[in-house]
PDB file of C-alpha atoms in Angstrom:
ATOM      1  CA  UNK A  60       0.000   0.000   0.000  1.00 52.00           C
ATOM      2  CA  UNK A  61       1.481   3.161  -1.313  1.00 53.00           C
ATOM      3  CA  UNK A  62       1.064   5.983   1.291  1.00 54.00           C
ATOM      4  CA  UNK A  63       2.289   9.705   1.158  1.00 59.00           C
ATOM      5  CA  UNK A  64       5.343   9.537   3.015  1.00 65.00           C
ATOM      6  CA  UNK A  65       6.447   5.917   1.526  1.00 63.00           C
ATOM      7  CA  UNK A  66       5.316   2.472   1.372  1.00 62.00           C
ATOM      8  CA  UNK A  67       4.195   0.412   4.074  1.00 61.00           C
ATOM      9  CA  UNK A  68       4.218  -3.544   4.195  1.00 60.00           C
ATOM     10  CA  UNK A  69       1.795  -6.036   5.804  1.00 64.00           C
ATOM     11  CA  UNK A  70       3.310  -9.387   6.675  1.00 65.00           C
ATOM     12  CA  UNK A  71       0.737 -12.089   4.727  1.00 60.00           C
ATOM     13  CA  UNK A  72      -1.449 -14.789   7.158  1.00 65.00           C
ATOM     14  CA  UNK A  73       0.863 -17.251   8.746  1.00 62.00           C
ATOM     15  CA  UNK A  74      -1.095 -19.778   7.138  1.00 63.00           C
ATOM     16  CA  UNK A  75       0.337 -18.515   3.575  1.00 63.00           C
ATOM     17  CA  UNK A  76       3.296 -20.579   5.060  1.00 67.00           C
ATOM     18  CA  UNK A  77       1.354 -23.751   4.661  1.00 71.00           C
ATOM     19  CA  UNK A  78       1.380 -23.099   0.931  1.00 66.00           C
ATOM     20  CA  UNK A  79       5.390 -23.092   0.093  1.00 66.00           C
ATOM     21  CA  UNK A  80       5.718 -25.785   2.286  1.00 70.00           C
ATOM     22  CA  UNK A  81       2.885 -28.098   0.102  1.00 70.00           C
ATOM     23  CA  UNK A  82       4.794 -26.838  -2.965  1.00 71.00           C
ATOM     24  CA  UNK A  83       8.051 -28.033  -1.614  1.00 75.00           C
ATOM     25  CA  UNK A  84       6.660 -31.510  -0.811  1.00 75.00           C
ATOM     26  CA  UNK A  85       5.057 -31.555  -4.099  1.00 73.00           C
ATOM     27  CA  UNK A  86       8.569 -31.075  -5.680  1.00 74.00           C
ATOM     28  CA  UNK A  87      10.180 -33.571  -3.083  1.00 74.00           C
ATOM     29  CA  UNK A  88       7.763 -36.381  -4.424  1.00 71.00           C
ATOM     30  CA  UNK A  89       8.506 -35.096  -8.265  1.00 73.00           C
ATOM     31  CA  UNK A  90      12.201 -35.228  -7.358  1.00 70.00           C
ATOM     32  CA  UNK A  91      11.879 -38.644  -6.408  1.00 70.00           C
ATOM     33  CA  UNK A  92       9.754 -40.161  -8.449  1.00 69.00           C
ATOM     34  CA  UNK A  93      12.588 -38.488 -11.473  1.00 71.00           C
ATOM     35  CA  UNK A  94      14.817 -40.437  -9.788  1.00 72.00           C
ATOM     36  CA  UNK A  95      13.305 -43.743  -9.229  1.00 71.00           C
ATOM     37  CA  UNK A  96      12.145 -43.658 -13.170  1.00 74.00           C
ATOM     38  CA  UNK A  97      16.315 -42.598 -13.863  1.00 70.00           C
ATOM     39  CA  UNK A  98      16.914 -45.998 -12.009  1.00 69.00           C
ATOM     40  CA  UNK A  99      15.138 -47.648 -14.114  1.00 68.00           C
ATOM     41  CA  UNK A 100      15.932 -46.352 -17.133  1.00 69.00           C
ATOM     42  CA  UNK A 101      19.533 -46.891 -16.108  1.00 66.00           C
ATOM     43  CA  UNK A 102      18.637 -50.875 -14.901  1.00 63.00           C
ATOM     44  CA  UNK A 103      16.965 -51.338 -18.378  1.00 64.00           C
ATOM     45  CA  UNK A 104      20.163 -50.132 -20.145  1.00 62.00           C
ATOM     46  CA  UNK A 105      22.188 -52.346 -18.487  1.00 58.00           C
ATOM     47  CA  UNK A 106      20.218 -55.107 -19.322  1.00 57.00           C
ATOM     48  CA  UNK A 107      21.490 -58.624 -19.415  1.00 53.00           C
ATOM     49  CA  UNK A 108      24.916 -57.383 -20.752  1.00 53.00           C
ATOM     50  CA  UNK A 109      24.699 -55.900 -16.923  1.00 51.00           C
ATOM     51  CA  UNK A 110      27.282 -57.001 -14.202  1.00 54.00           C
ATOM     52  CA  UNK A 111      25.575 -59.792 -12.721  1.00 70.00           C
ATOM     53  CA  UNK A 112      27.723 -59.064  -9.613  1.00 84.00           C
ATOM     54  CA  UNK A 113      28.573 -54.868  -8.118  1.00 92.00           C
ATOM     55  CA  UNK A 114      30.540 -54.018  -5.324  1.00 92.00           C
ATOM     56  CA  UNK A 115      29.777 -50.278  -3.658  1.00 94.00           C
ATOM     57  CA  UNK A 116      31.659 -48.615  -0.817  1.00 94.00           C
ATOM     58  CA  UNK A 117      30.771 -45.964   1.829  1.00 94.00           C
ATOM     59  CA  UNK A 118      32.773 -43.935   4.175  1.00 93.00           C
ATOM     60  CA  UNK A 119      32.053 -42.557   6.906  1.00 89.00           C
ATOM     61  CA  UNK A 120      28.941 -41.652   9.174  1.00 87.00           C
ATOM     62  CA  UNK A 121      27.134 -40.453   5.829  1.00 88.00           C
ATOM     63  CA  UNK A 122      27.816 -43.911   4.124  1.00 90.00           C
ATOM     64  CA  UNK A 123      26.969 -45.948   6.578  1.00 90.00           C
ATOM     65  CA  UNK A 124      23.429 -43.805   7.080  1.00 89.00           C
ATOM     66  CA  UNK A 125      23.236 -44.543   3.179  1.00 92.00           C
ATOM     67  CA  UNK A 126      23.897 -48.555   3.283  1.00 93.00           C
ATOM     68  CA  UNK A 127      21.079 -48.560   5.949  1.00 89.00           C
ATOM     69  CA  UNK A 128      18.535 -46.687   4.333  1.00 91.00           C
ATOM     70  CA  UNK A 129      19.141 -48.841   0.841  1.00 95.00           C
ATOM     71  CA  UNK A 130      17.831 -51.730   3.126  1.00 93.00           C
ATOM     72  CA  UNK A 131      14.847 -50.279   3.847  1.00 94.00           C
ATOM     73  CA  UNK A 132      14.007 -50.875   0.169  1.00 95.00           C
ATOM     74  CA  UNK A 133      14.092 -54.596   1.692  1.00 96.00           C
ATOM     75  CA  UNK A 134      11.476 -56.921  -0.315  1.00 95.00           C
ATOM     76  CA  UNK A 135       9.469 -58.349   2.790  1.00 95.00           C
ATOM     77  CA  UNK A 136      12.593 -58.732   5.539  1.00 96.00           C
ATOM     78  CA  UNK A 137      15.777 -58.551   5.883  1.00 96.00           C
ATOM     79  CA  UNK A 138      18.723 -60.340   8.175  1.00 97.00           C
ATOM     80  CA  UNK A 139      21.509 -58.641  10.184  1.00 95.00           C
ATOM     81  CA  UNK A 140      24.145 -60.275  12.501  1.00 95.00           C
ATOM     82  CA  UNK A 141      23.751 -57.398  14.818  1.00 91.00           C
ATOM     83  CA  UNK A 142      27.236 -55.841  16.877  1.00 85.00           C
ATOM     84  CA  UNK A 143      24.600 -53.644  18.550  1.00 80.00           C
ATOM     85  CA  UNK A 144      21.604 -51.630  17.696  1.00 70.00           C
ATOM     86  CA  UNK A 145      21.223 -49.119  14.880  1.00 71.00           C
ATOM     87  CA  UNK A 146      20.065 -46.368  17.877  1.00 66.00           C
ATOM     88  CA  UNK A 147      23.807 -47.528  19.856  1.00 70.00           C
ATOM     89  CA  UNK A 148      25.986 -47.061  16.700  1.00 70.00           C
ATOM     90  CA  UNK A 149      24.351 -43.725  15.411  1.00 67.00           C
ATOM     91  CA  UNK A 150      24.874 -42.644  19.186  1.00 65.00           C
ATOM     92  CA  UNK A 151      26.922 -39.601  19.029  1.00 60.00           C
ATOM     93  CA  UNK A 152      25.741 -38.417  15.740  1.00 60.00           C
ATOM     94  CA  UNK A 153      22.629 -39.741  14.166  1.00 63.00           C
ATOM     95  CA  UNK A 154      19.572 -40.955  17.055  1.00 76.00           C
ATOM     96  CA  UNK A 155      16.795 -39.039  14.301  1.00 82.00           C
ATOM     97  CA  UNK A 156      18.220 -41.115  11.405  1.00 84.00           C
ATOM     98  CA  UNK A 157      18.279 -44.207  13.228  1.00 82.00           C
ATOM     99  CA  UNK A 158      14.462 -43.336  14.489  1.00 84.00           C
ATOM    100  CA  UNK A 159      13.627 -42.449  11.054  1.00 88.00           C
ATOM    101  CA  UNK A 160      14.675 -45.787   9.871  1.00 86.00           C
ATOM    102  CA  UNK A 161      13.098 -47.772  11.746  1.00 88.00           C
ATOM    103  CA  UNK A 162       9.689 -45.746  10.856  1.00 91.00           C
ATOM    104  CA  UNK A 163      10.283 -46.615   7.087  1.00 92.00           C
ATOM    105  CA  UNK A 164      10.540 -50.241   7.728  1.00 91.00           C
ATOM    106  CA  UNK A 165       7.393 -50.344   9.934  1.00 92.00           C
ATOM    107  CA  UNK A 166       5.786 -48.164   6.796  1.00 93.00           C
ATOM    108  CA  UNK A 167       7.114 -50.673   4.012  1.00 94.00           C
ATOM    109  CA  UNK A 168       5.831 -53.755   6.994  1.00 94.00           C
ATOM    110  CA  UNK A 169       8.967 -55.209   6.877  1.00 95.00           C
ATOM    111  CA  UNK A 170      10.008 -57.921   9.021  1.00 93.00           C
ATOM    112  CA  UNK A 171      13.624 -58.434  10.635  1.00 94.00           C
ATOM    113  CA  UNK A 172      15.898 -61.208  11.394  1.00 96.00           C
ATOM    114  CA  UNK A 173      18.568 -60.210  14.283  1.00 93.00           C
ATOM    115  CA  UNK A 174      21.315 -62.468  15.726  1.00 95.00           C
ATOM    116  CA  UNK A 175      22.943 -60.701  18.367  1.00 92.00           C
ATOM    117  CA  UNK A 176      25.307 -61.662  21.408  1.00 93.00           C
ATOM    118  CA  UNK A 177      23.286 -59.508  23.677  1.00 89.00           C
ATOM    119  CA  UNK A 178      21.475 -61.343  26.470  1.00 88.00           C
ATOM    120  CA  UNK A 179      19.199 -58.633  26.903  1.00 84.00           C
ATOM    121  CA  UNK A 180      17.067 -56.221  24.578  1.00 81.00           C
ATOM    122  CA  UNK A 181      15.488 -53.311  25.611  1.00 77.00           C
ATOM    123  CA  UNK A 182      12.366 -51.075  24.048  1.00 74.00           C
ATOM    124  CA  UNK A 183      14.088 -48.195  24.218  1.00 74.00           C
ATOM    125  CA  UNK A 184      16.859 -48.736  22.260  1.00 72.00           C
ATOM    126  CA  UNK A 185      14.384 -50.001  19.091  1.00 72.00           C
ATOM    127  CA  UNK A 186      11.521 -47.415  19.043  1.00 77.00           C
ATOM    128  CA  UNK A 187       9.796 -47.668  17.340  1.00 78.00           C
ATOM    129  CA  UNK A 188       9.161 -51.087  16.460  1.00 78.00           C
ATOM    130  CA  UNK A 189       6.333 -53.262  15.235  1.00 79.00           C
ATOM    131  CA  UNK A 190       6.769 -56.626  17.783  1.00 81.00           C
ATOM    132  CA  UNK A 191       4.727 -58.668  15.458  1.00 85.00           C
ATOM    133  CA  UNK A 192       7.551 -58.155  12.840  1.00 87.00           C
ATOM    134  CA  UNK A 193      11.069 -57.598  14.986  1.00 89.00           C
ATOM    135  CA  UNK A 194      12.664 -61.177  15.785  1.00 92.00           C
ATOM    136  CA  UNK A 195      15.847 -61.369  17.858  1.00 92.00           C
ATOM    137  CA  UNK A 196      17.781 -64.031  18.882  1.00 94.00           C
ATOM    138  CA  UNK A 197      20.586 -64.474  21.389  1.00 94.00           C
ATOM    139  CA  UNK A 198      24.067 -66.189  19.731  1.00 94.00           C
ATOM    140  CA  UNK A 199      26.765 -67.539  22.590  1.00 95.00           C
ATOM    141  CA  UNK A 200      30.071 -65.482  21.743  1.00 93.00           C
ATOM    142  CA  UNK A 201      31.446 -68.520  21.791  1.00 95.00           C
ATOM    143  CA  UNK A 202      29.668 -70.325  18.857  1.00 94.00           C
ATOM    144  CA  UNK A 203      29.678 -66.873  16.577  1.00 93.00           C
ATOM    145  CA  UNK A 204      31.035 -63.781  18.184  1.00 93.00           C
ATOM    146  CA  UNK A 205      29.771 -60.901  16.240  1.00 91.00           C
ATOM    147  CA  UNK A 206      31.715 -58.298  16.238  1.00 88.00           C
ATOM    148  CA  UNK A 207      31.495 -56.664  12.355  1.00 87.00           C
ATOM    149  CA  UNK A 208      27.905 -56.339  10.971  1.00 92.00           C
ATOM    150  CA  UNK A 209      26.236 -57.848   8.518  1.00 95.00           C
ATOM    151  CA  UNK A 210      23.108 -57.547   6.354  1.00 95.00           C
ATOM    152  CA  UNK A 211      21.329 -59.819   4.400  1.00 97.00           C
ATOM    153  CA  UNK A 212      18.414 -58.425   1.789  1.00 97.00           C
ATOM    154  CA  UNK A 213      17.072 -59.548  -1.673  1.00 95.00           C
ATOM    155  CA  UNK A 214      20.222 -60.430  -3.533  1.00 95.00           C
ATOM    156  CA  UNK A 215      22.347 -58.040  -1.282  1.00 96.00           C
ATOM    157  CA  UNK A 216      25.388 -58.836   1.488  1.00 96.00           C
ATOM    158  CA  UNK A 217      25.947 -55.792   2.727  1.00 95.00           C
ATOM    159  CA  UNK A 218      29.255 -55.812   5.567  1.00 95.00           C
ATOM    160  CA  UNK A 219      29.599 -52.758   7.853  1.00 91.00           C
ATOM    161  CA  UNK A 220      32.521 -51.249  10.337  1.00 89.00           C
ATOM    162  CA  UNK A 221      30.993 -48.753  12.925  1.00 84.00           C
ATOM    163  CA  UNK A 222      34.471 -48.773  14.243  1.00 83.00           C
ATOM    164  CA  UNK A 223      35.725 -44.915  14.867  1.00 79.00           C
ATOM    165  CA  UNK A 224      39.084 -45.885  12.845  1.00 80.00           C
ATOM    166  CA  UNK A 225      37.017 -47.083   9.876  1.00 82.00           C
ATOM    167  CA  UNK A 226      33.867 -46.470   9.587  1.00 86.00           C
ATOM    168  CA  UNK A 227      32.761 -48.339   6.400  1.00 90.00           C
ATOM    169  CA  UNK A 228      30.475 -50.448   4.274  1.00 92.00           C
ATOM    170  CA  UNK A 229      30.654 -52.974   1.289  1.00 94.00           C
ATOM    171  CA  UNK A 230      27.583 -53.649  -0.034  1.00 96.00           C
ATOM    172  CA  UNK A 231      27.722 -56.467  -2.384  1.00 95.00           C
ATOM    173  CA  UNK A 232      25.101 -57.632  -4.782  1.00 95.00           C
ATOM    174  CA  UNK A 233      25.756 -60.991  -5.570  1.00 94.00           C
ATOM    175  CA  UNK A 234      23.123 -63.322  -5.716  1.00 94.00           C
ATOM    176  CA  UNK A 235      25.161 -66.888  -4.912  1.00 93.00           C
ATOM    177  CA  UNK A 236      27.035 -65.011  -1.823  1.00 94.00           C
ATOM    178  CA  UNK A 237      24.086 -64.053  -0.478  1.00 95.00           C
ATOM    179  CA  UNK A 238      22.483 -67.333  -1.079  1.00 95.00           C
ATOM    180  CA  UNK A 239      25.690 -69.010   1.136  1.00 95.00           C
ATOM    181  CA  UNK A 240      25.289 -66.145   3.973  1.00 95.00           C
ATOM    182  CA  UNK A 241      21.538 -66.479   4.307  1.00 96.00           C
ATOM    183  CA  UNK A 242      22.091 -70.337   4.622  1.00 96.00           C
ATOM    184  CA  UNK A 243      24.798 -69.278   7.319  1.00 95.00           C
ATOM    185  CA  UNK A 244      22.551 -66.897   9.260  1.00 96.00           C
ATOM    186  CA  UNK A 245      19.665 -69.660   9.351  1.00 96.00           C
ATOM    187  CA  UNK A 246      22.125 -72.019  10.381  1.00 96.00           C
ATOM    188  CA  UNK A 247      23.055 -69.909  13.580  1.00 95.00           C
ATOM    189  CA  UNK A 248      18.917 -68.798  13.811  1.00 96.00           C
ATOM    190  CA  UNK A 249      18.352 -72.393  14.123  1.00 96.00           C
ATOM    191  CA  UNK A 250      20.888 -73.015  17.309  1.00 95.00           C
ATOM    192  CA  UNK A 251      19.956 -69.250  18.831  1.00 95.00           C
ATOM    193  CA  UNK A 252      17.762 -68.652  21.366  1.00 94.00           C
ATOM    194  CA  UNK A 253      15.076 -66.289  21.146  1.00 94.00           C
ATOM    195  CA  UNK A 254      15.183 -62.793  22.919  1.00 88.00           C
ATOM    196  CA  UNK A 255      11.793 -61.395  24.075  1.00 86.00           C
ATOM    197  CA  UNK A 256      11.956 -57.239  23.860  1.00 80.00           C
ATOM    198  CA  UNK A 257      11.668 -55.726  27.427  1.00 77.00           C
TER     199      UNK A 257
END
């Protein structure tokens, strides 16, 4: 509004806000659905003449926040020979990520496989959690002492270092290693005993 002596501005209704911030999640959901259909453009590309087998690497706390959200794209469940919980190695730098991670796989109903040495597992340190689709079991040290992760997904062997020297994943699509690990990890399922959550 244009007055005599200069110009004097109104700040618009808060609720203008609401607005940009639909806009942005409409171009969020655009962005991502560009890059799923890249994906698949790429994947179609490939084709058979494709590597059959890929090796990726990740450093760092970024890379190992990547590795675990790739297995939320999990086709029903997933597998992990478990040093500790996602919450206890994010500790220091990542509790939201880990909590947000956990939310996708209840979204996509995914069901999980741990084998752990720990005796004991608490709520807390899995929140949230669906209980009809989180299965732990208890491995003696002394059979399998788990001290470097491992996850096991559709045709993928993912193998992660939390370790503060290294800090690193290799995630390894392979179909025929995976095939030997999951056989592995039912193997030690089958001797385990089962953890309730408390």
């Amino acid at each position: 509004e244009r007055l005599s002596y200069g110009t004097l501005f109104r700040a618009l209704p808060f609720k203008n806000v609401e607005a940009l911030l639909a806009q942005r999640e409409a171009e969020t959901a655009t962005a991502k659905n560009s890059l799923d259909t890249m994906a698949n453009l790429l994947q179609q590309m490939a084709g058979s003449s494709g590597p059959k087998a890929t090796i990726q690497h990740y450093y760092g706390i970024a890379g190992l926040k990547q590795v675990n959200w790739n297995m939320t794209k999990a086709d029903g469940e997933y597998r992990v020979f478990e040093s500790a919980h996602l919450s206890q190695h994010f500790e220091q730098t990542g509790k939201a990520f880990a909590r947000r991670y956990r939310e996708r796989c209840i979204e996509r109903g995914l069901t999980s496989y741990d084998l752990t040495n720990d005796s004991n597992v608490y709520a807390k340190d899995l929140e949230p959690f669906d209980l009809s689709r989180s299965f732990l079991r208890h491995i003696d040290p002394e059979i399998l002492t788990i001290r470097f992760e491992v996850y096991l997904y559709n045709d993928v062997v993912t193998m992660l270092d939390y370790s503060d020297e290294q800090r690193l994943a290799m995630e390894i699509h392979h179909p025929t290693l995976h095939a030997m690990m999951r056989q592995l990890f039912e193997a030690m399922w089958g001797i385990a005993t089962p953890l309730e959550i408390q």
